[in-house]
Amino acid sequence: MGIKKLFIVLYLLIPVSLAAGSLTDKIINNLYKIKNYRGIADFYVTLPMTDEDVHYRLYMSSRVSENDTLCPYDYFIEVESDTHPTLSGSFMTYFDGNYFSFGNGRLREYHVDENAVPFTSRLSGNHLISGVHRSGLFPGELPQELAFRLETFKSNPTAKITEYPDTIVDGRRVDALAIEEWGSGELMRSLFMTFDIDTGLPINKEIENNPGHIGSQTVVTHYFGSQINIDFPSDFFSEERLLREKSEIMQLYRNSNYRAENLKGKESPFFSLPLASGNGRFDLENCKGKSVVLAFVDTEGSFCNDVLAIAKKLKDTDICWVTLYKESLVGEDLREKLNGPGIVVSNAASVAMRYGVVGYPTVFVVNEEGIVTDIYIGYSPKLRDELESAIMQ
């Protein structure tokens, strides 16, 4: 089915009168009944303005993990792409508080027993941002995640759901849902989803973000080859399997500098960013010969403010304190942050990735020779004393 075809079909459908939400409830319940799943999906993204289609093929496996409080399912997704060949061979997997993601020549791994912050969901405005293991493009295509997101739409007063039970789409009998998500009086997102009328498995999903705007984007997922009640090997969702089947990737990348802890004793990666004030740039070389504190923070965490309060108390020392905000600072937010301590830069998410930062705040101490001597992930009341001790060594 063409990437624009589903919405055309939608206008030909007539919703059947049912008790409000009954079809949505049926679909959610069917999705939650799926304990083990394996399937293939073609995932298309139409880039705004150019109308170019980017295509990924997803090989997905998942199983319910009822006792896991972080995520109700384990999953393994492998990615191939004919339009972006460099992404072929990418994978992402979550199980038992462990998340591994490989793509663009980089392996990232997160373990809740080492640092729980990346796994924590948080609100940003009216949107709930999932933990790292449930974020990104592809985990949201799993049937178990579709059920969770449909529940979210159902409880959202700004979302309108229109139900089409036992209807025909593209010559096939399906159950269908059309969803509109509104915000500030504007249509932010339109979705059209079809499900197998017998098994409840997803068939197609089309999302149009910012419809009617020049920057609108269309995302289409077409499912095929879906199987349920799969008997996975006992170590299918495990690190042992990764070490066995992805041994080259695991051995080559996992001991790289992409984990913050691995930087200790190594040279601090160089970076250059525009100053948040707009007056010039900051290069790490600017602080050569001095002790440097690199404080990676975001604008939403209260613990980040606690870290920056420490910097104000150290302002009279000969320390090069650099505050690196993950987000772009604009307007009133910019003026407020520019009154903060030390050198302030924003849009530092890419630098944070190079340093292996997965949660905020994360603070690095770099000595006069440019070597990382100490790393602090998160905040504790003892952090000021620990920082002062590390800097004065």
Short mmCIF file of C-alpha atoms in Angstrom, two decimals:
data_model
loop_
_atom_site.label_atom_id
_atom_site.label_comp_id
_atom_site.label_asym_id
_atom_site.label_seq_id
_atom_site.Cartn_x
_atom_site.Cartn_y
_atom_site.Cartn_z
CA MET A 1 0.00 0.00 0.00
CA GLY A 2 1.37 3.42 -0.94
CA ILE A 3 2.46 5.69 1.85
CA LYS A 4 -0.42 8.14 1.29
CA LYS A 5 -3.12 5.60 0.50
CA LEU A 6 -4.44 4.81 3.95
CA PHE A 7 -5.74 8.31 4.60
CA ILE A 8 -7.47 8.30 1.21
CA VAL A 9 -9.19 5.05 2.16
CA LEU A 10 -10.16 6.54 5.50
CA TYR A 11 -12.45 9.10 3.96
CA LEU A 12 -14.41 6.31 2.24
CA LEU A 13 -15.22 4.59 5.53
CA ILE A 14 -18.33 5.11 7.57
CA PRO A 15 -18.00 4.62 11.33
CA VAL A 16 -20.41 2.06 12.79
CA SER A 17 -22.39 3.11 15.85
CA LEU A 18 -21.06 1.31 18.93
CA ALA A 19 -20.81 2.10 22.61
CA ALA A 20 -18.12 4.77 22.88
CA GLY A 21 -14.67 3.21 23.07
CA SER A 22 -15.82 -0.41 22.78
CA LEU A 23 -13.75 -1.17 19.67
CA THR A 24 -10.72 0.59 21.14
CA ASP A 25 -11.07 -1.52 24.29
CA LYS A 26 -11.38 -4.68 22.20
CA ILE A 27 -8.19 -3.85 20.27
CA ILE A 28 -6.27 -2.99 23.46
CA ASN A 29 -7.38 -6.22 25.12
CA ASN A 30 -6.40 -8.28 22.06
CA LEU A 31 -2.97 -6.69 21.97
CA TYR A 32 -2.41 -7.35 25.67
CA LYS A 33 -3.33 -11.01 25.15
CA ILE A 34 -0.24 -11.40 22.93
CA LYS A 35 2.36 -12.97 25.20
CA ASN A 36 5.06 -13.78 22.64
CA TYR A 37 5.39 -12.10 19.25
CA ARG A 38 7.57 -12.31 16.16
CA GLY A 39 6.99 -10.30 13.01
CA ILE A 40 8.42 -8.19 10.22
CA ALA A 41 7.47 -4.62 9.44
CA ASP A 42 8.29 -2.17 6.66
CA PHE A 43 8.72 1.26 8.22
CA TYR A 44 8.58 4.29 5.91
CA VAL A 45 9.26 7.93 6.77
CA THR A 46 8.40 10.66 4.27
CA LEU A 47 10.77 13.58 4.81
CA PRO A 48 9.11 17.00 4.77
CA MET A 49 9.43 19.23 1.71
CA THR A 50 11.51 16.75 -0.35
CA ASP A 51 8.79 14.05 -0.22
CA GLU A 52 11.62 11.50 -0.10
CA ASP A 53 10.80 8.14 1.48
CA VAL A 54 13.25 6.54 3.92
CA HIS A 55 12.66 2.81 4.33
CA TYR A 56 13.61 0.48 7.16
CA ARG A 57 12.77 -3.20 7.54
CA LEU A 58 12.28 -4.29 11.12
CA TYR A 59 12.64 -7.85 12.38
CA MET A 60 10.88 -7.80 15.75
CA SER A 61 10.58 -10.25 18.62
CA SER A 62 9.02 -9.62 22.01
CA ARG A 63 7.61 -11.42 25.01
CA VAL A 64 5.64 -10.28 28.04
CA SER A 65 7.68 -9.85 31.21
CA GLU A 66 5.03 -9.43 33.88
CA ASN A 67 7.36 -8.94 36.85
CA ASP A 68 9.48 -6.23 35.22
CA THR A 69 8.50 -2.85 36.69
CA LEU A 70 10.51 -0.89 34.10
CA CYS A 71 8.96 -2.40 30.99
CA PRO A 72 6.21 -5.04 30.69
CA TYR A 73 7.98 -6.83 27.84
CA ASP A 74 11.41 -7.88 26.60
CA TYR A 75 12.22 -7.25 22.96
CA PHE A 76 14.83 -7.66 20.24
CA ILE A 77 14.63 -5.57 17.04
CA GLU A 78 17.03 -5.82 14.10
CA VAL A 79 17.05 -3.16 11.37
CA GLU A 80 17.88 -3.30 7.67
CA SER A 81 17.64 -0.37 5.25
CA ASP A 82 18.02 -0.06 1.49
CA THR A 83 17.82 3.75 1.60
CA HIS A 84 20.30 4.09 4.51
CA PRO A 85 22.68 1.12 4.11
CA THR A 86 24.86 2.29 7.02
CA LEU A 87 21.99 1.46 9.36
CA SER A 88 21.75 -2.13 8.15
CA GLY A 89 22.81 -4.40 10.98
CA SER A 90 21.56 -2.03 13.66
CA PHE A 91 19.75 -3.60 16.59
CA MET A 92 18.17 -2.71 19.90
CA THR A 93 17.15 -4.98 22.73
CA TYR A 94 15.81 -4.71 26.26
CA PHE A 95 15.58 -7.34 28.99
CA ASP A 96 15.80 -7.45 32.80
CA GLY A 97 16.82 -3.80 33.26
CA ASN A 98 19.42 -3.89 30.47
CA TYR A 99 19.17 -1.94 27.20
CA PHE A 100 21.57 -2.30 24.25
CA SER A 101 21.36 -0.23 21.07
CA PHE A 102 23.74 -0.44 18.11
CA GLY A 103 23.57 1.90 15.11
CA ASN A 104 25.71 4.31 13.11
CA GLY A 105 28.83 2.46 14.24
CA ARG A 106 28.08 3.01 17.91
CA LEU A 107 27.04 0.68 20.70
CA ARG A 108 25.22 2.19 23.65
CA GLU A 109 24.32 0.14 26.68
CA TYR A 110 22.42 1.05 29.82
CA HIS A 111 22.02 -1.01 33.00
CA VAL A 112 19.55 -0.02 35.67
CA ASP A 113 21.72 -1.44 38.45
CA GLU A 114 24.47 1.00 37.41
CA ASN A 115 22.32 4.07 36.72
CA ALA A 116 18.54 4.12 36.87
CA VAL A 117 18.10 7.68 35.55
CA PRO A 118 17.94 6.83 31.78
CA PHE A 119 15.13 4.34 32.45
CA THR A 120 12.92 6.89 34.21
CA SER A 121 9.95 8.41 32.39
CA ARG A 122 9.37 12.15 32.85
CA LEU A 123 6.92 14.81 31.78
CA SER A 124 7.92 17.47 29.28
CA GLY A 125 5.07 19.92 28.94
CA ASN A 126 2.01 17.78 28.17
CA HIS A 127 4.04 14.83 26.88
CA LEU A 128 5.38 11.84 28.77
CA ILE A 129 8.92 11.03 27.64
CA SER A 130 9.60 7.32 28.10
CA GLY A 131 12.81 5.89 29.43
CA VAL A 132 15.57 5.19 26.94
CA HIS A 133 14.48 1.56 26.53
CA ARG A 134 10.99 2.55 25.32
CA SER A 135 11.92 5.67 23.37
CA GLY A 136 12.94 6.18 19.78
CA LEU A 137 11.25 5.11 16.58
CA PHE A 138 11.15 1.35 16.61
CA PRO A 139 10.11 -0.03 20.05
CA GLY A 140 6.80 1.80 19.55
CA GLU A 141 5.96 -0.60 16.70
CA LEU A 142 5.71 -3.62 19.01
CA PRO A 143 2.15 -4.85 19.70
CA GLN A 144 2.60 -4.54 23.48
CA GLU A 145 3.69 -0.90 23.11
CA LEU A 146 0.81 -0.16 20.72
CA ALA A 147 -1.61 -1.28 23.45
CA PHE A 148 0.00 1.06 25.98
CA ARG A 149 -0.10 4.01 23.59
CA LEU A 150 -3.72 3.37 22.66
CA GLU A 151 -4.55 3.50 26.37
CA THR A 152 -2.75 6.82 26.54
CA PHE A 153 -4.79 8.21 23.64
CA LYS A 154 -8.01 6.95 25.22
CA SER A 155 -7.29 8.79 28.47
CA ASN A 156 -6.13 11.97 26.71
CA PRO A 157 -8.92 14.59 26.57
CA THR A 158 -7.22 16.29 23.60
CA ALA A 159 -7.40 13.11 21.50
CA LYS A 160 -10.42 12.13 19.40
CA ILE A 161 -10.85 8.46 18.45
CA THR A 162 -13.21 7.38 15.66
CA GLU A 163 -13.90 3.64 15.43
CA TYR A 164 -14.52 1.57 12.28
CA PRO A 165 -15.39 -2.01 13.33
CA ASP A 166 -15.44 -4.82 10.78
CA THR A 167 -14.76 -2.61 7.78
CA ILE A 168 -12.91 -3.00 4.48
CA VAL A 169 -9.52 -1.37 3.92
CA ASP A 170 -7.51 -2.20 0.82
CA GLY A 171 -9.80 -5.17 0.12
CA ARG A 172 -9.34 -6.71 3.57
CA ARG A 173 -11.76 -6.97 6.48
CA VAL A 174 -10.25 -5.18 9.47
CA ASP A 175 -11.00 -3.22 12.60
CA ALA A 176 -9.78 0.36 12.18
CA LEU A 177 -9.17 3.40 14.38
CA ALA A 178 -8.71 7.01 13.30
CA ILE A 179 -7.14 9.23 15.97
CA GLU A 180 -6.65 12.98 16.05
CA GLU A 181 -4.43 14.57 18.69
CA TRP A 182 -5.01 18.27 19.33
CA GLY A 183 -3.01 20.91 21.17
CA SER A 184 -3.46 24.68 21.53
CA GLY A 185 -6.39 24.53 19.13
CA GLU A 186 -4.35 22.90 16.33
CA LEU A 187 -4.27 19.38 14.97
CA MET A 188 -0.86 18.06 15.99
CA ARG A 189 -1.07 14.46 14.83
CA SER A 190 -3.38 12.18 12.84
CA LEU A 191 -3.23 8.40 13.03
CA PHE A 192 -4.99 5.65 11.13
CA MET A 193 -4.50 2.07 12.33
CA THR A 194 -5.89 -1.25 11.12
CA PHE A 195 -5.94 -4.58 12.96
CA ASP A 196 -6.69 -8.16 11.97
CA ILE A 197 -10.33 -8.76 12.84
CA ASP A 198 -9.65 -12.25 14.24
CA THR A 199 -6.20 -12.15 15.88
CA GLY A 200 -6.09 -8.46 16.82
CA LEU A 201 -2.58 -8.18 15.34
CA PRO A 202 -1.61 -4.85 13.76
CA ILE A 203 -1.68 -4.65 9.97
CA ASN A 204 -0.97 -1.01 9.08
CA LYS A 205 -0.30 2.17 11.00
CA GLU A 206 -0.01 5.62 9.45
CA ILE A 207 0.91 8.76 11.37
CA GLU A 208 0.95 12.27 9.98
CA ASN A 209 2.75 14.73 12.23
CA ASN A 210 1.93 18.44 11.91
CA PRO A 211 -0.67 17.85 9.17
CA GLY A 212 -1.20 20.82 6.88
CA HIS A 213 2.15 22.41 7.77
CA ILE A 214 5.17 22.70 5.51
CA GLY A 215 7.15 20.56 7.93
CA SER A 216 4.57 17.76 8.05
CA GLN A 217 5.95 14.25 8.21
CA THR A 218 4.29 10.92 7.42
CA VAL A 219 5.31 7.63 9.03
CA VAL A 220 3.82 4.35 7.79
CA THR A 221 4.30 0.88 9.26
CA HIS A 222 3.16 -2.19 7.32
CA TYR A 223 3.23 -5.47 9.29
CA PHE A 224 3.54 -8.92 7.74
CA GLY A 225 4.66 -12.39 8.76
CA SER A 226 3.34 -11.87 12.30
CA GLN A 227 3.37 -14.88 14.61
CA ILE A 228 2.20 -15.27 18.20
CA ASN A 229 2.78 -17.84 20.96
CA ILE A 230 6.40 -18.29 19.88
CA ASP A 231 8.63 -20.54 21.98
CA PHE A 232 11.81 -18.50 22.27
CA PRO A 233 15.03 -20.17 23.44
CA SER A 234 15.68 -19.57 27.14
CA ASP A 235 18.59 -17.19 26.42
CA PHE A 236 16.99 -15.37 23.45
CA PHE A 237 16.65 -12.12 25.43
CA SER A 238 20.01 -12.11 27.19
CA GLU A 239 23.51 -10.70 27.17
CA GLU A 240 24.84 -14.20 26.58
CA ARG A 241 23.09 -14.27 23.22
CA LEU A 242 24.50 -10.86 22.30
CA LEU A 243 28.02 -11.96 23.17
CA ARG A 244 27.54 -15.10 21.08
CA GLU A 245 25.69 -13.76 18.02
CA LYS A 246 26.93 -10.15 18.00
CA SER A 247 30.41 -10.91 19.30
CA GLU A 248 32.28 -8.63 16.89
CA ILE A 249 30.11 -5.65 17.76
CA MET A 250 30.15 -6.31 21.49
CA GLN A 251 33.91 -6.81 21.67
CA LEU A 252 34.76 -3.90 19.36
CA TYR A 253 32.45 -1.25 20.79
CA ARG A 254 31.46 -2.00 24.35
CA ASN A 255 34.78 -0.94 25.86
CA SER A 256 34.89 2.31 23.91
CA ASN A 257 34.46 5.78 25.37
CA TYR A 258 30.72 5.73 24.82
CA ARG A 259 30.12 5.00 28.50
CA ALA A 260 30.90 7.87 30.83
CA GLU A 261 32.62 5.62 33.38
CA ASN A 262 35.15 4.50 30.76
CA LEU A 263 36.55 8.02 30.34
CA LYS A 264 38.26 8.09 33.72
CA GLY A 265 42.02 8.24 33.23
CA LYS A 266 41.66 9.05 29.54
CA GLU A 267 41.96 12.26 27.57
CA SER A 268 38.85 14.40 27.61
CA PRO A 269 37.25 14.38 24.11
CA PHE A 270 37.67 17.72 22.36
CA PHE A 271 34.59 19.77 21.50
CA SER A 272 33.71 23.25 20.31
CA LEU A 273 30.28 24.85 20.76
CA PRO A 274 28.82 28.36 20.35
CA LEU A 275 28.40 30.25 23.61
CA ALA A 276 24.77 30.48 24.70
CA SER A 277 25.14 34.27 24.72
CA GLY A 278 25.80 34.20 20.98
CA ASN A 279 29.12 36.00 21.43
CA GLY A 280 31.71 33.59 20.04
CA ARG A 281 32.48 29.94 20.71
CA PHE A 282 33.90 27.88 23.49
CA ASP A 283 36.69 25.38 22.73
CA LEU A 284 37.93 22.96 25.35
CA GLU A 285 41.39 24.26 24.47
CA ASN A 286 40.36 27.57 26.05
CA CYS A 287 40.83 25.98 29.47
CA LYS A 288 44.17 24.32 28.76
CA GLY A 289 46.44 24.41 31.79
CA LYS A 290 43.54 24.77 34.24
CA SER A 291 41.37 22.37 36.16
CA VAL A 292 38.09 22.02 34.30
CA VAL A 293 34.64 21.01 35.45
CA LEU A 294 32.23 19.95 32.71
CA ALA A 295 28.68 19.94 34.09
CA PHE A 296 26.19 18.29 31.71
CA VAL A 297 22.68 19.39 32.75
CA ASP A 298 19.18 19.88 31.40
CA THR A 299 16.68 22.63 32.11
CA GLU A 300 14.11 20.45 33.87
CA GLY A 301 15.90 18.53 36.61
CA SER A 302 15.99 19.98 40.13
CA PHE A 303 19.20 18.05 40.82
CA CYS A 304 20.82 19.95 37.94
CA ASN A 305 20.06 23.19 39.76
CA ASP A 306 21.71 21.75 42.89
CA VAL A 307 24.87 21.04 40.90
CA LEU A 308 24.94 24.57 39.48
CA ALA A 309 24.53 25.99 42.99
CA ILE A 310 27.85 24.33 43.83
CA ALA A 311 29.49 26.17 40.95
CA LYS A 312 28.41 29.54 42.37
CA LYS A 313 30.23 28.72 45.60
CA LEU A 314 33.39 27.84 43.67
CA LYS A 315 33.35 30.98 41.52
CA ASP A 316 36.36 32.58 43.22
CA THR A 317 38.65 29.62 42.56
CA ASP A 318 40.87 29.23 39.51
CA ILE A 319 38.58 26.65 37.94
CA CYS A 320 37.20 26.61 34.42
CA TRP A 321 33.58 25.65 35.02
CA VAL A 322 31.61 24.85 31.87
CA THR A 323 27.83 24.36 32.03
CA LEU A 324 26.56 22.34 29.07
CA TYR A 325 22.78 22.38 28.60
CA LYS A 326 21.27 19.52 26.65
CA GLU A 327 18.56 21.75 25.18
CA SER A 328 18.62 24.91 23.12
CA LEU A 329 18.18 27.98 25.32
CA VAL A 330 15.83 30.65 24.00
CA GLY A 331 13.90 33.67 25.26
CA GLU A 332 13.42 34.11 29.00
CA ASP A 333 14.99 30.73 29.65
CA LEU A 334 18.17 31.92 27.94
CA ARG A 335 18.38 35.13 29.96
CA GLU A 336 17.91 33.22 33.21
CA LYS A 337 20.57 30.62 32.45
CA LEU A 338 23.12 33.22 31.31
CA ASN A 339 23.15 34.46 34.89
CA GLY A 340 24.39 31.06 35.90
CA PRO A 341 27.93 30.07 36.79
CA GLY A 342 30.93 29.81 34.53
CA ILE A 343 30.83 29.35 30.79
CA VAL A 344 27.37 28.45 29.43
CA VAL A 345 26.75 26.57 26.20
CA SER A 346 23.56 24.93 24.95
CA ASN A 347 22.62 22.37 22.28
CA ALA A 348 25.20 20.08 23.88
CA ALA A 349 23.33 16.79 23.34
CA SER A 350 25.81 15.64 20.69
CA VAL A 351 28.75 16.37 23.00
CA ALA A 352 26.96 14.51 25.80
CA MET A 353 26.77 11.47 23.52
CA ARG A 354 30.53 11.61 22.91
CA TYR A 355 31.08 11.66 26.67
CA GLY A 356 28.70 8.77 27.24
CA VAL A 357 26.25 10.87 29.24
CA VAL A 358 22.94 9.05 29.71
CA GLY A 359 21.43 11.00 32.61
CA TYR A 360 21.49 14.50 34.00
CA PRO A 361 23.37 15.84 35.87
CA THR A 362 26.69 14.23 34.98
CA VAL A 363 29.89 16.03 35.97
CA PHE A 364 33.45 15.43 34.73
CA VAL A 365 36.61 16.80 36.36
CA VAL A 366 39.50 17.29 33.93
CA ASN A 367 43.03 18.10 35.14
CA GLU A 368 45.54 20.56 33.69
CA GLU A 369 46.82 17.91 31.27
CA GLY A 370 43.35 17.31 29.84
CA ILE A 371 42.85 13.94 31.55
CA VAL A 372 39.50 13.01 33.09
CA THR A 373 40.21 12.34 36.77
CA ASP A 374 36.73 12.07 38.29
CA ILE A 375 33.16 11.43 37.11
CA TYR A 376 29.96 12.05 39.06
CA ILE A 377 26.65 10.70 37.78
CA GLY A 378 23.63 12.18 39.52
CA TYR A 379 23.64 14.38 42.59
CA SER A 380 24.41 13.73 46.24
CA PRO A 381 24.75 16.14 49.20
CA LYS A 382 28.46 15.23 49.37
CA LEU A 383 29.10 16.30 45.78
CA ARG A 384 30.46 19.76 46.65
CA ASP A 385 33.08 18.33 49.04
CA GLU A 386 33.97 15.60 46.56
CA LEU A 387 34.37 18.12 43.74
CA GLU A 388 36.53 20.43 45.82
CA SER A 389 38.71 17.51 46.86
CA ALA A 390 39.06 16.28 43.27
CA ILE A 391 39.91 19.75 41.94
CA MET A 392 42.51 20.51 44.61
CA GLN A 393 44.41 17.24 44.09
#
